[in-house]
Tab-separated table of C-alpha atoms and ligand atoms in Angstrom:
chain	number	residue	atom	x	y	z
G	1	MET	CA	0.000	0.000	0.000
G	2	ARG	CA	1.281	3.506	-0.853
G	3	SER	CA	1.434	5.349	2.460
G	4	ILE	CA	-0.002	8.819	3.068
G	5	LYS	CA	2.704	11.379	3.778
G	6	HIS	CA	0.616	14.444	4.547
G	7	ILE	CA	-2.907	15.875	4.230
G	8	HIS	CA	-2.968	19.457	2.922
G	9	GLY	CA	-5.827	21.869	2.472
G	10	ASP	CA	-5.630	24.727	4.968
G	11	LYS	CA	-4.798	27.330	2.311
G	12	GLU	CA	-6.376	30.786	1.989
G	13	PRO	CA	-8.383	31.201	-1.204
G	14	HIS	CA	-7.590	34.009	-3.646
G	15	TRP	CA	-9.138	35.359	-6.835
G	16	VAL	CA	-7.775	34.581	-10.283
G	17	GLY	CA	-9.215	37.425	-12.328
G	18	ASP	CA	-12.775	37.940	-11.109
G	19	GLY	CA	-14.037	34.486	-12.069
G	20	PHE	CA	-12.042	31.875	-10.183
G	21	TYR	CA	-11.878	31.825	-6.367
G	22	VAL	CA	-9.234	29.187	-5.746
G	23	LYS	CA	-6.935	27.632	-3.191
G	24	THR	CA	-3.487	26.846	-4.596
G	25	LEU	CA	-2.976	23.418	-3.034
G	26	PHE	CA	0.519	23.083	-4.485
G	27	ASN	CA	2.853	25.206	-6.582
G	28	HIS	CA	6.245	24.297	-8.038
G	29	LEU	CA	7.549	27.651	-6.727
G	30	ASP	CA	6.967	26.512	-3.104
G	31	ASP	CA	10.138	25.529	-1.270
G	32	ASP	CA	8.600	23.450	1.539
G	33	PRO	CA	11.208	20.678	1.990
G	34	ASP	CA	8.417	18.143	2.604
G	35	PHE	CA	6.156	19.213	-0.248
G	36	ASN	CA	7.765	20.752	-3.308
G	37	TYR	CA	8.036	20.017	-7.019
G	38	ARG	CA	10.075	16.873	-6.362
G	39	HIS	CA	6.968	15.424	-4.689
G	40	THR	CA	4.462	16.531	-7.359
G	41	ASP	CA	6.540	16.214	-10.601
G	42	PRO	CA	5.191	16.178	-13.382
G	43	PHE	CA	2.356	18.295	-11.888
G	44	LEU	CA	3.427	21.917	-11.370
G	45	LEU	CA	0.402	23.536	-9.753
G	46	LEU	CA	-3.127	22.777	-8.596
G	47	ASP	CA	-5.720	25.522	-8.133
G	48	TYR	CA	-8.917	24.229	-6.554
G	49	GLY	CA	-12.030	26.367	-6.847
G	50	GLN	CA	-14.325	24.943	-4.202
G	51	PRO	CA	-18.078	25.409	-4.751
G	52	THR	CA	-18.872	29.149	-4.836
G	53	ASN	CA	-22.165	30.758	-5.731
G	54	PHE	CA	-22.117	33.436	-8.443
G	55	ALA	CA	-24.972	35.880	-8.947
G	56	PRO	CA	-26.142	36.366	-12.537
G	57	ASN	CA	-23.767	38.777	-14.326
G	58	PRO	CA	-25.824	41.478	-16.109
G	59	ASN	CA	-22.759	42.300	-18.265
G	60	TYR	CA	-22.049	38.677	-19.192
G	61	LYS	CA	-21.605	39.592	-22.880
G	62	THR	CA	-19.228	42.545	-22.576
G	63	GLN	CA	-17.569	41.888	-19.193
G	64	PRO	CA	-17.652	38.165	-18.477
G	65	HIS	CA	-16.096	36.979	-15.200
G	66	GLY	CA	-12.699	35.352	-15.624
G	67	VAL	CA	-9.258	36.169	-16.986
G	68	GLY	CA	-8.595	37.984	-20.264
G	69	GLN	CA	-5.737	37.410	-22.714
G	70	HIS	CA	-2.563	36.144	-21.057
G	71	PRO	CA	0.404	34.002	-22.123
G	72	HIS	CA	1.687	30.534	-21.178
G	73	LYS	CA	4.759	28.615	-22.292
G	74	GLY	CA	6.455	25.303	-21.537
G	75	PHE	CA	3.637	23.263	-19.984
G	76	GLU	CA	-0.052	22.292	-20.226
G	77	THR	CA	-3.093	23.724	-18.432
G	78	VAL	CA	-5.830	21.218	-17.617
G	79	THR	CA	-9.179	22.557	-16.408
G	80	LEU	CA	-11.971	20.403	-14.978
G	81	ALA	CA	-15.457	21.833	-14.486
G	82	TYR	CA	-17.257	20.417	-11.441
G	83	ALA	CA	-20.089	22.942	-11.558
G	84	GLY	CA	-20.787	25.854	-13.887
G	85	GLU	CA	-19.310	26.399	-17.349
G	86	ILE	CA	-15.944	27.720	-18.561
G	87	SER	CA	-15.161	29.068	-22.015
G	88	HIS	CA	-11.704	29.146	-23.516
G	89	ALA	CA	-10.192	30.705	-26.636
G	90	ASP	CA	-6.535	30.736	-27.625
G	91	SER	CA	-4.167	32.151	-30.240
G	92	ALA	CA	-3.725	28.744	-31.879
G	93	GLY	CA	-7.416	28.683	-32.764
G	94	GLY	CA	-8.458	26.419	-29.895
G	95	TYR	CA	-11.921	27.181	-28.591
G	96	GLY	CA	-14.434	25.434	-26.380
G	97	VAL	CA	-16.948	25.571	-23.540
G	98	ILE	CA	-16.804	22.935	-20.828
G	99	GLN	CA	-19.665	22.002	-18.525
G	100	GLU	CA	-19.922	19.803	-15.446
G	101	GLY	CA	-17.716	16.721	-15.877
G	102	ASP	CA	-15.888	18.031	-18.971
G	103	VAL	CA	-12.170	18.780	-19.252
G	104	GLN	CA	-10.104	21.318	-21.226
G	105	TRP	CA	-6.562	20.198	-21.931
G	106	MET	CA	-4.440	22.966	-23.422
G	107	THR	CA	-0.831	22.419	-24.465
G	108	ALA	CA	0.942	25.790	-24.339
G	109	GLY	CA	4.190	24.282	-25.646
G	110	ARG	CA	6.327	26.905	-27.446
G	111	GLY	CA	3.913	29.690	-26.493
G	112	ILE	CA	0.246	30.606	-26.557
G	113	MET	CA	-2.114	33.426	-25.601
G	114	HIS	CA	-5.479	32.501	-24.150
G	115	GLU	CA	-8.497	33.704	-22.201
G	116	GLU	CA	-10.585	31.855	-19.625
G	117	PHE	CA	-14.091	33.093	-18.754
G	118	HIS	CA	-17.381	31.908	-17.352
G	119	SER	CA	-19.405	30.873	-20.398
G	120	PRO	CA	-22.069	33.348	-21.610
G	121	ALA	CA	-24.856	30.923	-20.605
G	122	PHE	CA	-23.486	30.490	-17.091
G	123	GLY	CA	-22.752	34.225	-16.716
G	124	GLN	CA	-26.338	35.003	-17.609
G	125	ARG	CA	-27.920	32.564	-15.157
G	126	GLY	CA	-25.268	32.403	-12.361
G	127	GLY	CA	-25.289	29.610	-9.782
G	128	PRO	CA	-22.817	27.228	-8.158
G	129	PHE	CA	-19.363	27.188	-9.703
G	130	SER	CA	-16.505	24.808	-8.938
G	131	MET	CA	-13.437	23.813	-10.899
G	132	VAL	CA	-9.853	22.608	-10.821
G	133	GLN	CA	-6.944	23.875	-12.872
G	134	LEU	CA	-3.763	21.825	-13.064
G	135	TRP	CA	-0.465	22.764	-14.645
G	136	VAL	CA	1.265	19.727	-16.115
G	137	ASN	CA	4.938	20.062	-17.015
G	138	LEU	CA	6.347	19.176	-20.419
G	139	PRO	CA	9.683	17.363	-20.655
G	140	SER	CA	12.504	19.354	-22.311
G	141	ALA	CA	12.157	17.240	-25.466
G	142	HIS	CA	8.568	18.544	-25.919
G	143	LYS	CA	8.682	21.951	-24.218
G	144	LEU	CA	8.568	23.770	-27.532
G	145	THR	CA	5.921	21.548	-29.103
G	146	GLU	CA	3.185	23.142	-31.226
G	147	PRO	CA	0.332	24.511	-29.092
G	148	LYS	CA	-2.671	22.181	-28.987
G	149	TYR	CA	-6.130	22.102	-27.460
G	150	GLN	CA	-8.266	19.088	-26.492
G	151	THR	CA	-11.874	19.391	-25.325
G	152	LEU	CA	-12.735	16.195	-23.469
G	153	LYS	CA	-16.485	15.962	-23.007
G	154	ARG	CA	-17.816	13.797	-20.199
G	155	ASP	CA	-19.436	11.472	-22.755
G	156	ASP	CA	-16.035	10.866	-24.365
G	157	LEU	CA	-14.355	9.750	-21.127
G	158	PRO	CA	-14.102	5.982	-20.562
G	159	ILE	CA	-15.978	5.039	-17.366
G	160	VAL	CA	-14.913	2.081	-15.212
G	161	ASN	CA	-16.791	0.489	-12.331
G	162	LEU	CA	-15.302	0.491	-8.841
G	163	THR	CA	-16.222	-2.670	-7.013
G	164	ASP	CA	-16.273	-3.583	-3.349
G	165	ASN	CA	-13.275	-5.646	-2.265
G	166	GLU	CA	-15.490	-8.060	-0.271
G	167	ASN	CA	-18.619	-8.707	-2.311
G	168	GLY	CA	-17.801	-7.304	-5.760
G	169	ASN	CA	-20.774	-4.916	-5.751
G	170	GLU	CA	-20.329	-1.701	-7.678
G	171	ILE	CA	-19.841	1.150	-5.170
G	172	GLY	CA	-18.687	3.878	-7.541
G	173	LYS	CA	-17.301	4.850	-10.909
G	174	ALA	CA	-14.157	6.464	-12.292
G	175	ALA	CA	-13.893	8.551	-15.447
G	176	ILE	CA	-10.467	7.941	-16.962
G	177	ILE	CA	-9.469	11.424	-18.156
G	178	ALA	CA	-5.883	10.328	-18.748
G	179	GLY	CA	-3.721	7.281	-18.201
G	180	GLU	CA	-4.374	3.599	-17.833
G	181	TRP	CA	-6.859	1.701	-15.703
G	182	GLN	CA	-6.212	-1.998	-16.239
G	183	ASP	CA	-7.121	-2.378	-19.944
G	184	THR	CA	-8.836	1.012	-20.228
G	185	THR	CA	-6.949	3.965	-21.752
G	186	GLY	CA	-7.854	7.550	-20.866
G	187	ALA	CA	-9.228	10.089	-23.327
G	188	ALA	CA	-6.425	12.684	-23.190
G	189	SER	CA	-3.201	12.433	-25.122
G	190	THR	CA	-0.290	13.234	-22.800
G	191	PHE	CA	3.464	13.718	-23.281
G	192	THR	CA	4.529	11.697	-20.218
G	193	PRO	CA	2.800	8.878	-18.302
G	194	ILE	CA	0.023	10.472	-16.233
G	195	ASN	CA	-3.101	9.122	-14.567
G	196	MET	CA	-5.980	11.515	-14.009
G	197	TRP	CA	-9.096	9.775	-12.730
G	198	ASP	CA	-12.308	11.552	-11.736
G	199	ILE	CA	-13.761	9.233	-9.086
G	200	ALA	CA	-17.227	9.121	-7.470
G	201	LEU	CA	-18.334	6.710	-4.722
G	202	HIS	CA	-22.043	6.314	-3.990
G	203	SER	CA	-22.364	3.260	-1.705
G	204	ALA	CA	-20.736	1.880	1.421
G	205	GLY	CA	-17.743	-0.373	0.937
G	206	SER	CA	-14.024	-0.447	0.204
G	207	THR	CA	-12.351	-0.494	-3.185
G	208	THR	CA	-8.675	-0.606	-4.074
G	209	LEU	CA	-6.942	1.437	-6.770
G	210	GLN	CA	-3.645	0.439	-8.376
G	211	VAL	CA	-1.071	3.059	-9.382
G	212	PRO	CA	2.455	2.518	-10.763
G	213	ASN	CA	4.974	2.489	-7.932
G	214	SER	CA	7.270	4.798	-9.932
G	215	HIS	CA	4.645	7.609	-9.958
G	216	ASN	CA	4.165	10.566	-7.642
G	217	VAL	CA	0.574	10.309	-6.374
G	218	MET	CA	-1.960	12.790	-4.956
G	219	ILE	CA	-5.713	12.764	-4.381
G	220	LEU	CA	-7.965	15.827	-4.150
G	221	VAL	CA	-11.142	15.238	-2.125
G	222	GLN	CA	-13.687	17.357	-3.926
G	223	GLU	CA	-16.853	16.363	-2.076
G	224	GLY	CA	-17.851	14.300	0.968
G	225	THR	CA	-15.880	12.405	3.601
G	226	LEU	CA	-14.264	8.975	3.376
G	227	LEU	CA	-11.309	6.890	4.518
G	228	ILE	CA	-8.198	6.652	2.374
G	229	ASN	CA	-5.911	3.835	3.519
G	230	ASP	CA	-8.058	3.825	6.690
G	231	THR	CA	-7.321	7.534	7.394
G	232	PRO	CA	-10.387	9.846	7.571
G	233	VAL	CA	-10.306	12.685	5.017
G	234	SER	CA	-12.834	15.324	3.978
G	235	ALA	CA	-13.717	17.739	1.166
G	236	GLY	CA	-11.072	20.319	0.297
G	237	SER	CA	-8.168	18.092	1.346
G	238	LEU	CA	-5.235	17.192	-0.859
G	239	ILE	CA	-3.691	13.855	0.075
G	240	GLN	CA	0.054	13.679	-0.556
G	241	PHE	CA	1.371	10.121	-0.758
G	242	ALA	CA	4.946	9.099	-0.050
G	243	THR	CA	7.176	9.696	-3.092
G	244	PRO	CA	8.645	6.719	-4.958
G	245	SER	CA	12.108	7.720	-3.668
G	246	ASP	CA	10.859	7.553	-0.057
G	247	THR	CA	9.870	3.938	-0.571
G	248	ASP	CA	12.834	3.010	-2.785
G	249	LEU	CA	15.116	3.073	0.244
G	250	ASP	CA	13.301	0.017	1.577
G	251	SER	CA	12.570	-1.794	-1.642
G	252	ASP	CA	15.944	-1.412	-3.381
G	253	ILE	CA	17.540	-4.106	-1.276
G	254	ASN	CA	14.955	-6.642	-2.356
G	255	ALA	CA	14.600	-5.342	-5.902
G	256	ALA	CA	18.323	-5.379	-6.712
G	257	ASN	CA	18.439	-9.026	-7.758
G	258	GLU	CA	15.046	-9.179	-9.432
G	259	PRO	CA	14.655	-8.838	-13.196
G	260	SER	CA	12.708	-5.697	-14.133
G	261	ALA	CA	9.735	-7.472	-15.688
G	262	THR	CA	6.270	-5.904	-15.455
G	263	PRO	CA	5.833	-2.502	-13.803
G	264	VAL	CA	5.017	-2.829	-10.124
G	265	SER	CA	1.909	-1.155	-8.754
G	266	ASP	CA	1.016	0.269	-5.354
G	267	SER	CA	-2.472	0.014	-3.924
G	268	ILE	CA	-4.612	2.773	-2.431
G	269	LYS	CA	-7.748	1.801	-0.517
G	270	LEU	CA	-10.855	3.987	-0.620
G	271	THR	CA	-13.553	3.302	1.977
G	272	TYR	CA	-17.000	4.842	1.865
G	273	PRO	CA	-18.128	4.392	5.464
G	274	LYS	CA	-21.206	2.432	6.491
G	275	LEU	CA	-23.704	4.467	8.452
G	276	SER	CA	-25.542	3.546	11.593
G	277	ASP	CA	-29.344	3.415	11.277
G	278	ASP	CA	-29.957	6.894	12.714
G	279	GLU	CA	-27.452	8.681	10.495
G	280	GLN	CA	-28.534	10.378	7.297
G	281	ALA	CA	-27.248	8.939	4.070
G	282	PRO	CA	-24.228	11.006	3.008
G	283	SER	CA	-23.927	12.557	-0.400
G	284	THR	CA	-21.720	11.236	-3.137
G	285	VAL	CA	-17.984	11.231	-2.464
G	286	LYS	CA	-15.951	12.798	-5.281
G	287	LEU	CA	-12.195	12.545	-5.708
G	288	LEU	CA	-9.571	13.420	-8.287
G	289	LEU	CA	-6.625	11.036	-8.414
G	290	LEU	CA	-3.415	12.373	-9.951
G	291	SER	CA	-0.370	10.256	-10.546
G	292	GLY	CA	2.572	10.738	-12.849
G	293	GLU	CA	6.011	9.484	-13.734
G	294	PRO	CA	8.412	12.207	-12.495
G	295	ILE	CA	10.131	13.999	-15.394
G	296	GLY	CA	13.120	14.646	-13.137
G	297	GLU	CA	14.401	17.760	-14.932
G	298	PRO	CA	15.283	21.167	-13.480
G	299	VAL	CA	12.511	23.753	-13.604
G	300	ALA	CA	12.896	27.532	-14.047
G	301	GLY	CA	9.491	29.118	-13.685
G	302	TYR	CA	8.001	32.543	-13.192
G	303	GLY	CA	4.365	33.574	-13.560
G	304	PRO	CA	2.841	31.890	-16.613
G	305	PHE	CA	6.124	30.453	-17.954
G	306	VAL	CA	7.874	27.224	-16.952
G	307	MET	CA	11.191	26.436	-18.649
G	308	ASN	CA	14.233	24.317	-17.720
G	309	THR	CA	16.864	27.074	-17.258
G	310	GLN	CA	16.991	30.726	-16.163
G	311	ALA	CA	18.454	31.632	-19.594
G	312	GLU	CA	15.404	30.111	-21.333
G	313	LEU	CA	13.118	31.941	-18.909
G	314	LYS	CA	14.807	35.309	-19.628
G	315	GLN	CA	14.541	34.694	-23.367
G	316	THR	CA	10.850	33.856	-22.934
G	317	PHE	CA	10.210	37.205	-21.192
G	318	ARG	CA	12.091	39.014	-23.978
G	319	ASP	CA	10.021	37.252	-26.636
G	320	TYR	CA	6.810	38.114	-24.807
G	321	GLN	CA	7.760	41.800	-24.403
G	322	MET	CA	8.675	41.979	-28.087
G	323	GLY	CA	5.155	40.790	-28.926
G	324	ASN	CA	6.401	37.547	-30.451
G	325	PHE	CA	4.029	35.347	-28.516
G	326	GLY	CA	1.295	33.157	-29.845
G	327	LYS	CA	2.312	33.616	-33.486
E	1	MN	MN1	-4.256	30.615	-18.224
């Protein structure tokens, strides 16, 4: 079993533009010795917008809530809509609106300009809004790849059943946004091995997930309370699991003489607790599992740019100031 290293979540929220009220649950710029980019690689940043109610915006056509034109370079932005709708348009011609359960996967690569707003329909009606934005690093070999945009609609995501370890009953489902679940391949094309699974549990029981033991692993609890590896966790928490290198110290001795055959997996147990008779049935439990093979390269990042060296970062700022971006 992959052990839990720490449970995060006590971050102050802040506004991104006037549309996204988010907690940054991790950021590659953080220098916490126990939770920095080494522990999250290839994921650079996670902004979690917990459910927030927006009033209807009377100026939804001319002044939509969100963030206007801004640049990115050297990584990918992945946005998941949990509630509400987000529209996106970029300088490479990518455009799309995502609704609950949909995902936008934008590859900034060698440079892009984009805007992120509440959709006109959502701006007009208002209501609950909740989302996640992840920054996924690109390896140096693909940092300057052509910009690309993938809209992944909920209906296009492969869905797998999560079954109870004891009786085999289905207790939940996982949408495989990216990566591999047994024989099921996720919808997104990625540059490095990544698992991104949008998980919902609806009935009491325990189910076990398998993730590659070479991956960094995190879980965001988006809704409800549950046990992960028998530890109680609740909505808004980010579960940081021990890094592969933490566990290598123990396993190397045994692994040294073994042939490297099939990849080894670690298990993570999710338990949706049984209720006593007088307790109310809880709502659905929703989780986002993130795991990824560490890229293991140096990172030089500032603001919306993430390169490998300070020289590349300086050049990127020069290019941006010269107006050479997104062309
Ligand atoms: Mn952006």
